[in-house]
Tab-separated table of C-alpha atoms in Angstrom:
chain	number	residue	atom	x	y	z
A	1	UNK	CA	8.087	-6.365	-22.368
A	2	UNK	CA	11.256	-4.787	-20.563
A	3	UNK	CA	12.688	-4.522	-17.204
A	4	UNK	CA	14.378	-1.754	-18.038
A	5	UNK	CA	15.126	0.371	-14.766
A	6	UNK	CA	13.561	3.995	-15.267
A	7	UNK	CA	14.734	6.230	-12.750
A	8	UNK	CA	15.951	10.011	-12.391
A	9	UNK	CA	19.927	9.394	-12.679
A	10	UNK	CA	20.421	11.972	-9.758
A	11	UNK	CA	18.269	10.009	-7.111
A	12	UNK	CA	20.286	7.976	-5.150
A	13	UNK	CA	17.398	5.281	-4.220
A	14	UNK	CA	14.641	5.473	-6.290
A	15	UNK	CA	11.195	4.041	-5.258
A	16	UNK	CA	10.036	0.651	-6.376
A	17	UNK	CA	7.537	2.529	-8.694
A	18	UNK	CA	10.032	4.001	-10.030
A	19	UNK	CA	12.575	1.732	-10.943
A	20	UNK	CA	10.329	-0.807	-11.919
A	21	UNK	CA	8.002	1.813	-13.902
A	22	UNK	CA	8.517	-0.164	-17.012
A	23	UNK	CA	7.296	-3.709	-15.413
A	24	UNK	CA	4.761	-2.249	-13.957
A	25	UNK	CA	3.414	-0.714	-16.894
A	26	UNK	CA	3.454	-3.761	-19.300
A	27	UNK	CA	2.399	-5.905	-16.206
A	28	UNK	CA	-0.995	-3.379	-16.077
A	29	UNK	CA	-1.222	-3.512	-20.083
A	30	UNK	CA	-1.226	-7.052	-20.332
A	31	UNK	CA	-3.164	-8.123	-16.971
A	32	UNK	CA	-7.000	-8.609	-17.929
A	33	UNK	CA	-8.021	-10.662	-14.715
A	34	UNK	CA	-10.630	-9.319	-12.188
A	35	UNK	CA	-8.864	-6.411	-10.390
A	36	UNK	CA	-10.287	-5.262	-6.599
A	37	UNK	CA	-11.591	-2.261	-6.827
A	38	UNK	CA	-8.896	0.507	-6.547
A	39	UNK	CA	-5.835	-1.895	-7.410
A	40	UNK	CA	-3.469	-0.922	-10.674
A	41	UNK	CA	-3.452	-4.690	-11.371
A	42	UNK	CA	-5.201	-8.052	-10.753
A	43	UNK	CA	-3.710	-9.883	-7.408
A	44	UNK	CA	-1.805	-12.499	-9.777
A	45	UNK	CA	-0.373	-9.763	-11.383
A	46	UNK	CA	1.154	-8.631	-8.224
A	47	UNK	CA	2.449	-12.011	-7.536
A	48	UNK	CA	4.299	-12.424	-10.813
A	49	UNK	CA	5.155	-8.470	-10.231
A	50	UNK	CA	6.814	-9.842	-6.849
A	51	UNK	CA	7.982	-12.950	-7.910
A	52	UNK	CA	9.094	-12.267	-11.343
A	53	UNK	CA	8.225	-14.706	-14.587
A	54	UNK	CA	12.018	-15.717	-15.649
A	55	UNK	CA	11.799	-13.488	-18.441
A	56	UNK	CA	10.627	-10.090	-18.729
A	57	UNK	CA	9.976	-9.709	-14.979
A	58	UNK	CA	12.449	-9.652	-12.315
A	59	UNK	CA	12.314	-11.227	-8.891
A	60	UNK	CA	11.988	-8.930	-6.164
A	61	UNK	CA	11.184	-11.543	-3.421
A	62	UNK	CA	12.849	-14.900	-3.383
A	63	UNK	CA	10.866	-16.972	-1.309
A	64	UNK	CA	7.777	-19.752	-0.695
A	65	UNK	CA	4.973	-18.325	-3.612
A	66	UNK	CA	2.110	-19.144	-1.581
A	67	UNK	CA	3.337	-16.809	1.479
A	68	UNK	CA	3.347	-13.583	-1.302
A	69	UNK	CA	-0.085	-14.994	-2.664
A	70	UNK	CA	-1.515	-15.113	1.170
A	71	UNK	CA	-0.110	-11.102	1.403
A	72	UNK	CA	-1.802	-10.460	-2.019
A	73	UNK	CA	-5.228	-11.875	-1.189
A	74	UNK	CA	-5.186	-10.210	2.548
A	75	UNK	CA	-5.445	-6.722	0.588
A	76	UNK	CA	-7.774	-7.480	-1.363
A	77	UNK	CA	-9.962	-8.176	1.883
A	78	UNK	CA	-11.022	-5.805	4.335
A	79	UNK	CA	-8.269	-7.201	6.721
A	80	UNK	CA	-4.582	-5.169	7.185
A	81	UNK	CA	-1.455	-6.860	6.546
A	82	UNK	CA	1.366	-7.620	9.011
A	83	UNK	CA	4.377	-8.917	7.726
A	84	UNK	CA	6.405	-10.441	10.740
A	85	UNK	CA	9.695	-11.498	10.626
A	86	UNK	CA	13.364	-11.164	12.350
A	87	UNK	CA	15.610	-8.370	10.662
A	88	UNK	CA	17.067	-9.066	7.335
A	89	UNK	CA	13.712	-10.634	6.241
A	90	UNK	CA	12.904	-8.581	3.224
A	91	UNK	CA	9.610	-7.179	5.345
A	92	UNK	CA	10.495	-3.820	4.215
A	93	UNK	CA	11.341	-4.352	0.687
A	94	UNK	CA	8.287	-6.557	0.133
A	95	UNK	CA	5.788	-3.648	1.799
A	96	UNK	CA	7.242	-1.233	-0.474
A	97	UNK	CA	6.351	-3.247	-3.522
A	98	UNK	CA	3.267	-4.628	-2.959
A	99	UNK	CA	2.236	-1.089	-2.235
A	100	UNK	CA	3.726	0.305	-5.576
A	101	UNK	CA	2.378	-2.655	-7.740
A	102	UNK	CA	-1.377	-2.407	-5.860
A	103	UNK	CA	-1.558	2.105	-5.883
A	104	UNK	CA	0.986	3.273	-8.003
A	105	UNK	CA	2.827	4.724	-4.389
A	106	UNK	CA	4.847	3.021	-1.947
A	107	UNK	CA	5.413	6.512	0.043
A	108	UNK	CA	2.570	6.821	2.055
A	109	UNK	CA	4.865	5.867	4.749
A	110	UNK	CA	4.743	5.969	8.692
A	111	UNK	CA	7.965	4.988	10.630
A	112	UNK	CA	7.194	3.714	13.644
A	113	UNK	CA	9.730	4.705	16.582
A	114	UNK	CA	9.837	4.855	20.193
A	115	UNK	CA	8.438	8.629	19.686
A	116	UNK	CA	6.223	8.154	16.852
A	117	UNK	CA	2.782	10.536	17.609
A	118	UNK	CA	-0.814	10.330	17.436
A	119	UNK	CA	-0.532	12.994	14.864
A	120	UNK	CA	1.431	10.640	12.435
A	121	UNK	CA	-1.341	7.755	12.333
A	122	UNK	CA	-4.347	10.404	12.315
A	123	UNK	CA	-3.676	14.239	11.289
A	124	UNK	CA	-2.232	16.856	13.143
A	125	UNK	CA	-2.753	20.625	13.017
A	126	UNK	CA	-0.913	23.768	10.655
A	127	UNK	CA	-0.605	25.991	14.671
A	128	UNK	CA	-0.108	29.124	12.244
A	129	UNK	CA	-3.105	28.404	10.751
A	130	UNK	CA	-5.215	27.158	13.408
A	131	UNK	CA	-4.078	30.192	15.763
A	132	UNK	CA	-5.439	32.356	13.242
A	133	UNK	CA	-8.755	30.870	11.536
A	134	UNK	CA	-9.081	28.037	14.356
A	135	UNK	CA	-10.275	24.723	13.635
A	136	UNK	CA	-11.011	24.386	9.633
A	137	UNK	CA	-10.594	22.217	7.377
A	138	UNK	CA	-7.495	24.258	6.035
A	139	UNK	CA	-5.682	23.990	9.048
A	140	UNK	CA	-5.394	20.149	8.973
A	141	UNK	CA	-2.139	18.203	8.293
A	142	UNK	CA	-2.920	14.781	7.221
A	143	UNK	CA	-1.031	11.972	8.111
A	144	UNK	CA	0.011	9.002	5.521
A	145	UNK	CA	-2.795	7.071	6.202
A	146	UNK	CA	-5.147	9.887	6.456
A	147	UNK	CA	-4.043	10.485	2.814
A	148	UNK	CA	-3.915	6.657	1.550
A	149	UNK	CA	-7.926	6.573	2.980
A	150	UNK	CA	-8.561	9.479	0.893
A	151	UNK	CA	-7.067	8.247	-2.186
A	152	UNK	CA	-7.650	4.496	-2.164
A	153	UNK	CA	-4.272	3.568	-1.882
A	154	UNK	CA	-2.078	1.638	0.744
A	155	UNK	CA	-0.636	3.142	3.820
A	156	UNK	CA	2.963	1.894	5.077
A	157	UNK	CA	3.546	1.535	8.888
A	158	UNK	CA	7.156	0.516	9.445
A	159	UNK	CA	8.120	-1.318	12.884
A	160	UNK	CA	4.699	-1.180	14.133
A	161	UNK	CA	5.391	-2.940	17.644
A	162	UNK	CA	7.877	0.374	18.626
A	163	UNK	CA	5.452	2.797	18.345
A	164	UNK	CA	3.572	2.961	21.526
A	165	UNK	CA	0.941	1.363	22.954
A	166	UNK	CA	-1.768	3.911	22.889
A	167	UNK	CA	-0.616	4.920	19.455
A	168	UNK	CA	-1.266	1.901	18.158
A	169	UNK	CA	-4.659	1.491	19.425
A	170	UNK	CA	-5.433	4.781	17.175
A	171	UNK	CA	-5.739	2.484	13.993
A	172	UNK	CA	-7.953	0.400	15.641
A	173	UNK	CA	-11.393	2.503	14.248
A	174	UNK	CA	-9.187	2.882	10.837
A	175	UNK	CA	-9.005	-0.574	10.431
A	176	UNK	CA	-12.314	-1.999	11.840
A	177	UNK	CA	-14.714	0.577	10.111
A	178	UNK	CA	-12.473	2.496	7.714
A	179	UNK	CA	-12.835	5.712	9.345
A	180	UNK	CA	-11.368	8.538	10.616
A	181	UNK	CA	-13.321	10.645	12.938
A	182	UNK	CA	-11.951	14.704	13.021
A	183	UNK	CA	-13.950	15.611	16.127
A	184	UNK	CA	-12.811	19.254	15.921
A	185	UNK	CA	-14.813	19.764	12.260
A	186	UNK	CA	-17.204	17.289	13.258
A	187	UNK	CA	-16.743	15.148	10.120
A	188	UNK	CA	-15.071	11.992	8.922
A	189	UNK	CA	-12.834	10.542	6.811
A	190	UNK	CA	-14.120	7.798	4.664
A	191	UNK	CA	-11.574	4.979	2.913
A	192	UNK	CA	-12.018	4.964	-0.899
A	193	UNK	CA	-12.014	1.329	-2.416
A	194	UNK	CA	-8.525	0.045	-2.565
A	195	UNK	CA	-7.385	1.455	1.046
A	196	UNK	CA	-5.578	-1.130	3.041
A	197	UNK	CA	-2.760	-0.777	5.487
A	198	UNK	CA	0.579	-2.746	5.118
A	199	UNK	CA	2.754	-2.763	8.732
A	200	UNK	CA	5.823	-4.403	9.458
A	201	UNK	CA	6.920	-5.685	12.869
A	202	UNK	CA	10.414	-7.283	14.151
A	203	UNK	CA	9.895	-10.062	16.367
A	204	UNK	CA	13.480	-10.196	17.753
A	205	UNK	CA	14.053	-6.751	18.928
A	206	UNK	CA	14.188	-4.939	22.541
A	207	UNK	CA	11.657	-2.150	23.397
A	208	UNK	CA	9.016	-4.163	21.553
A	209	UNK	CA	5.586	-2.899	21.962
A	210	UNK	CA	3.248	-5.854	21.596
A	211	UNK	CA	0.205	-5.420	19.845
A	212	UNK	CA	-3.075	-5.213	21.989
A	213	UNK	CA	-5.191	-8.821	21.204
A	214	UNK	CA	-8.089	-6.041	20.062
A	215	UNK	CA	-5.445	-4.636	16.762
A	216	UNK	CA	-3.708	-8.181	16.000
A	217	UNK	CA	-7.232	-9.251	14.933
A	218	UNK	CA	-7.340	-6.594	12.737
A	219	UNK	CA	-4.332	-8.085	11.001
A	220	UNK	CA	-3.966	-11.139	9.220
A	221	UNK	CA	0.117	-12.037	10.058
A	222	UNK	CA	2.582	-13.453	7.518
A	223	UNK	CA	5.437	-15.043	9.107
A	224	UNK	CA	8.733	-14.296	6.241
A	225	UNK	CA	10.719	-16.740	6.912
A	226	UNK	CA	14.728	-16.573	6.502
A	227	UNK	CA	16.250	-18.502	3.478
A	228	UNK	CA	15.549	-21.831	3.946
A	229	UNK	CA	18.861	-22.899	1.631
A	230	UNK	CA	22.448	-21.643	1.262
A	231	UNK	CA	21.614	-20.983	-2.414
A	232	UNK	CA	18.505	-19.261	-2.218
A	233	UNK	CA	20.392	-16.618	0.465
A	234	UNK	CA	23.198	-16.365	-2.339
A	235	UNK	CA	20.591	-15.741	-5.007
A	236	UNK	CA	19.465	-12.894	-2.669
A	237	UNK	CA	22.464	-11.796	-1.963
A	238	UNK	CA	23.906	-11.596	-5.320
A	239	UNK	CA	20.819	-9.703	-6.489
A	240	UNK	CA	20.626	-7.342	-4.106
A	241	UNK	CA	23.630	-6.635	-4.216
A	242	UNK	CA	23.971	-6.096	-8.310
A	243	UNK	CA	21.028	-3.743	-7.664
A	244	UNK	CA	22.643	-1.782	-5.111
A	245	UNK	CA	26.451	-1.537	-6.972
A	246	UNK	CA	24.264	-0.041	-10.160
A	247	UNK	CA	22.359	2.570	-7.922
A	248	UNK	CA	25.226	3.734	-6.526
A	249	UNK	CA	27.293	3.775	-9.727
A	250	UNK	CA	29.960	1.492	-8.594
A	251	UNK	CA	32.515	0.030	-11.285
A	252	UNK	CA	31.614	-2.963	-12.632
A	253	UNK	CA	33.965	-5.889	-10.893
A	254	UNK	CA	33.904	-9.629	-11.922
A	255	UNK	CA	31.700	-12.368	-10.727
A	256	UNK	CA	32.054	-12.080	-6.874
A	257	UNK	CA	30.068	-15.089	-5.970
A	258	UNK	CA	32.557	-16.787	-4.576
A	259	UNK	CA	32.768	-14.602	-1.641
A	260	UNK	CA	29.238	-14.133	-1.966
A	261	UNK	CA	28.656	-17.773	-0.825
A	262	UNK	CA	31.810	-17.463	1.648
A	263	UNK	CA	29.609	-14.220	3.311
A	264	UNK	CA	26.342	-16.111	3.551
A	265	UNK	CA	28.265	-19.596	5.059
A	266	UNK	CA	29.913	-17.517	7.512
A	267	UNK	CA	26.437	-15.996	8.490
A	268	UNK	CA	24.401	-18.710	8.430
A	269	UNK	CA	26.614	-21.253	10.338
A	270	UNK	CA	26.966	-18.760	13.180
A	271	UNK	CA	23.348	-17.977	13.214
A	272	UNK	CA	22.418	-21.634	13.209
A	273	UNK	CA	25.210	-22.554	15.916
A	274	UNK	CA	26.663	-25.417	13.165
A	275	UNK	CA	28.687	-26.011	10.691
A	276	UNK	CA	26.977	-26.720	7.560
A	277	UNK	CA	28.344	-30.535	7.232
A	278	UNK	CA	26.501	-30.684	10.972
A	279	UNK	CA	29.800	-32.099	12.312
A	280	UNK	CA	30.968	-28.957	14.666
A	281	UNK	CA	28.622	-26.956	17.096
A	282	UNK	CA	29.227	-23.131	17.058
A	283	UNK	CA	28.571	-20.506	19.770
A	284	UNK	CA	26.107	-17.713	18.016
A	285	UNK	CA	26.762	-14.026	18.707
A	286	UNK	CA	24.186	-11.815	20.232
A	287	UNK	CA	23.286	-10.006	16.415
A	288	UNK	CA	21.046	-11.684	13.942
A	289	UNK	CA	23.234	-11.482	11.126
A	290	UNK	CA	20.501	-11.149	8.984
A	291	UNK	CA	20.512	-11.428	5.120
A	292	UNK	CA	20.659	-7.692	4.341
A	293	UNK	CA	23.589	-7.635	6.670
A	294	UNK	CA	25.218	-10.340	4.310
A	295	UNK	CA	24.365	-7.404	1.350
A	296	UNK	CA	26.015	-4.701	3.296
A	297	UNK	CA	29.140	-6.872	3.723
A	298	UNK	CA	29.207	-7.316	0.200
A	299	UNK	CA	28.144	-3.996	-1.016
A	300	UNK	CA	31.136	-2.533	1.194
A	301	UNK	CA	33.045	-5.363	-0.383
A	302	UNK	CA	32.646	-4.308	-4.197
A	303	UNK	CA	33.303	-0.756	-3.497
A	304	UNK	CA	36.541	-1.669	-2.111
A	305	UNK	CA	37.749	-3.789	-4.234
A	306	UNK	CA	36.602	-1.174	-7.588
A	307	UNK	CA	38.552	1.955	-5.383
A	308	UNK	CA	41.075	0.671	-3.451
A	309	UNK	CA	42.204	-2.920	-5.913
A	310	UNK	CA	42.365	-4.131	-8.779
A	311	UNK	CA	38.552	-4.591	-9.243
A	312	UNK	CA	38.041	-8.429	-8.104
A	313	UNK	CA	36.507	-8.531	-4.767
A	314	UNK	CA	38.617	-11.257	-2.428
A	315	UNK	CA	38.649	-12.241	1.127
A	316	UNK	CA	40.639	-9.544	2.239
A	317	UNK	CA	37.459	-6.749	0.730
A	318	UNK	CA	35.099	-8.782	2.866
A	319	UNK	CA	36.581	-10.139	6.136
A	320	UNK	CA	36.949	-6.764	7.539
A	321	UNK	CA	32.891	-6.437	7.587
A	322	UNK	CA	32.314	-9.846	8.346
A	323	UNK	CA	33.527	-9.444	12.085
A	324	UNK	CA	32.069	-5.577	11.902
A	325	UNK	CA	29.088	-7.657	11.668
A	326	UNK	CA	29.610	-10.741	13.994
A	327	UNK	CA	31.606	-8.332	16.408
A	328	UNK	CA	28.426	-6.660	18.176
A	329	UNK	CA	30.142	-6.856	21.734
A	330	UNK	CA	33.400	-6.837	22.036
A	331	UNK	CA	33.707	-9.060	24.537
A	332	UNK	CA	31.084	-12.132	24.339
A	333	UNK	CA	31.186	-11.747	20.726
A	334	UNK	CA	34.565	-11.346	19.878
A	335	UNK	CA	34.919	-14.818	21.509
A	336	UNK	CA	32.628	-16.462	19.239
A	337	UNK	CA	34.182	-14.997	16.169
A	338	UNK	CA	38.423	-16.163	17.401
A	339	UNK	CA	36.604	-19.254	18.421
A	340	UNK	CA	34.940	-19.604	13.990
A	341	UNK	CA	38.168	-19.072	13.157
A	342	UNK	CA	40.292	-20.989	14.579
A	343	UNK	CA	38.208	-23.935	14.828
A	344	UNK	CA	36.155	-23.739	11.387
A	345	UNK	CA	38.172	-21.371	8.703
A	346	UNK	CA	41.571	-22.301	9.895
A	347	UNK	CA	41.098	-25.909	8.738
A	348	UNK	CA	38.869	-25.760	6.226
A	349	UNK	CA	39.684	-26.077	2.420
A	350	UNK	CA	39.908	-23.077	0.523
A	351	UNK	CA	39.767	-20.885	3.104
A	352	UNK	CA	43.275	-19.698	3.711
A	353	UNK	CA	43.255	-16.127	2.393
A	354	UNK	CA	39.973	-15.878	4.361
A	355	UNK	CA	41.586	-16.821	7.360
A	356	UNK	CA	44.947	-14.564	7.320
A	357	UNK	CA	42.212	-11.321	6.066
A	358	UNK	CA	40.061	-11.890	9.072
A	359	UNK	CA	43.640	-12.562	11.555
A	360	UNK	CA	44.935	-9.199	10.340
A	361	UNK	CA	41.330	-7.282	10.486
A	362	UNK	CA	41.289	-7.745	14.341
């Protein structure tokens, strides 16, 4: 078996059934375990799929097993997902997955906003149509989910708790009896086996919507936790980001771990309000300086150091984004950050060049 990445060149971010076409291919050849009705694969397929073996199969989430296996055996129940989780948490990137490794298609997608619509949980309407032949079958636009009941597949709902309240409460018959009344035909849409919705909800961020207690028991919630170690966020990090510099055709540059780990200290140590030895309290900044933050840093990092050096990503590719990051306000936060270094980089081994690239960022 191979994970070789099989993607259209000219696509600039391939889906996960895409890039991982070959894994999940051999992963479905080679899976004869029980598989829910409607699924590609067998539910400890899609855990190895998501978890990788250390051979053949890469990682995709690094993280407790049993929390992906709890996801997994959700649905394969008649009970929706939620993953929860502050930003940076991988919520996204595990959705997308699971749905390609469970239906073949992780783009039955709704992204929930402020101004998401009815229309975009349920169906809308074709007006051209509907003006002229009036309410047919024809004339109907279905939504994602609309289309992932029809099919059997999962439906994506990203950042369910900012779409409106009474939007919301539209997937409440969708979920309880897997149907979608069309009162204008007077018909129904019935889920096919393997229909399950995935959503994803942010539980640090303003203009939250909470869920009614009615559609949270429609959910069964897993709680993704952030790294719990320095080198499982580097792992992360250093994946993610080797992923990213090949999608975007970046040159090749040398073993950046170094700054890799500097990134994720820097982040975690200002999220956590302590320096990692425990010996000096820190004030935290008002972002969450998540772990796909940390990626960004470094993805900006690489592609400065390949165009604008000599190819070996240093402090001074990475401090710049560092404080981009920290630096939310400019006031409270650009306290905190003078206050990390002086009082934490400025003394502490090994981080001169760190120090003077941050100094001369401001």
């Amino acid at each position: 078996m191979t994970s070789t990445i099989d993607a259209t060149p000219t696509v600039l971010r391939p889906h996960a059934e895409q890039l991982y076409a070959a894994e999940l291919e051999a992963l479905a050849a080679a899976d004869d375990l029980p598989r829910p009705p409607g699924w590609r694969m067998s539910p400890q397929a899609v855990v190895t799929y998501l978890l990788g073996d250390g051979k053949d199969v890469s990682a995709k989430y690094i993280g407790p097993r049993r929390l992906m296996e709890v996801a997994v055996a959700t649905l394969a129940t008649d009970r929706a997902l939620l993953l929860l989780g502050v930003p940076g948490t991988a919520k996204t990137w595990v959705s997308e997955h699971l749905a390609a490794a469970i239906s073949g298609d992780s783009t039955l997608l709704v992204q929930g906003t402020a101004g998401t619509p009815e229309e975009a949980m349920r169906y809308g309407w074709n007006y051209a149509r509907l003006l002229a032949e009036g309410p047919t079958a024809g004339a109907v636009v279905a939504s994602p989910v609309m289309r992932a009941m029809r099919t059997g597949a999962i439906a994506r709902i990203e950042e369910l708790t900012r779409v409106p309240s009474d939007v919301q409460d539209t997937l409440l018959t969708i979920l309880s009896e897997k149907t979608l009344p069309v009162p204008e035909l007077n018909e129904e849409v019935q889920a096919v086996k393997g229909f399950n919705v995935i959503a994803t909800a942010n539980d640090r961020d303003r203009g939250v919507n909470e869920l009614s207690s009615a559609l949270r028991r429609r959910f069964n919630t897993v709680v993704l936790p952030v790294p719990g170690t320095v080198e499982e966020e580097v792992e992360i990090v250093a994946q993610r980001v080797a992923s990213l510099g090949r999608s975007l055709e970046l040159p090749e540059v040398p073993d950046a771990i170094t700054e890799i780990r500097r990134v994720v200290t820097v982040f975690r140590e200002l999220r956590e309000g302590l320096t990692a030895d425990g010996r000096t309290k820190l004030k935290s900044p008002s972002g969450t300086l998540s772990t796909a933050e940390a990626i960004s840093v470094m993805t900006s990092g690489m592609a400065l150091a390949s165009h604008f050096g000599d190819g070996t990503v240093r402090a001074a590719d990475v401090a710049a984004g560092i404080r981009g990051a920290v630096v939310r306000d400019t006031v409270s936060d650009a306290v905190v950050w003078r206050e990390y270094l002086e009082t934490v980089a400025r003394e502490r081994d090994g981080w001169k060049d760190f120090y003077r690239a941050a100094r001369e960022a401001e």
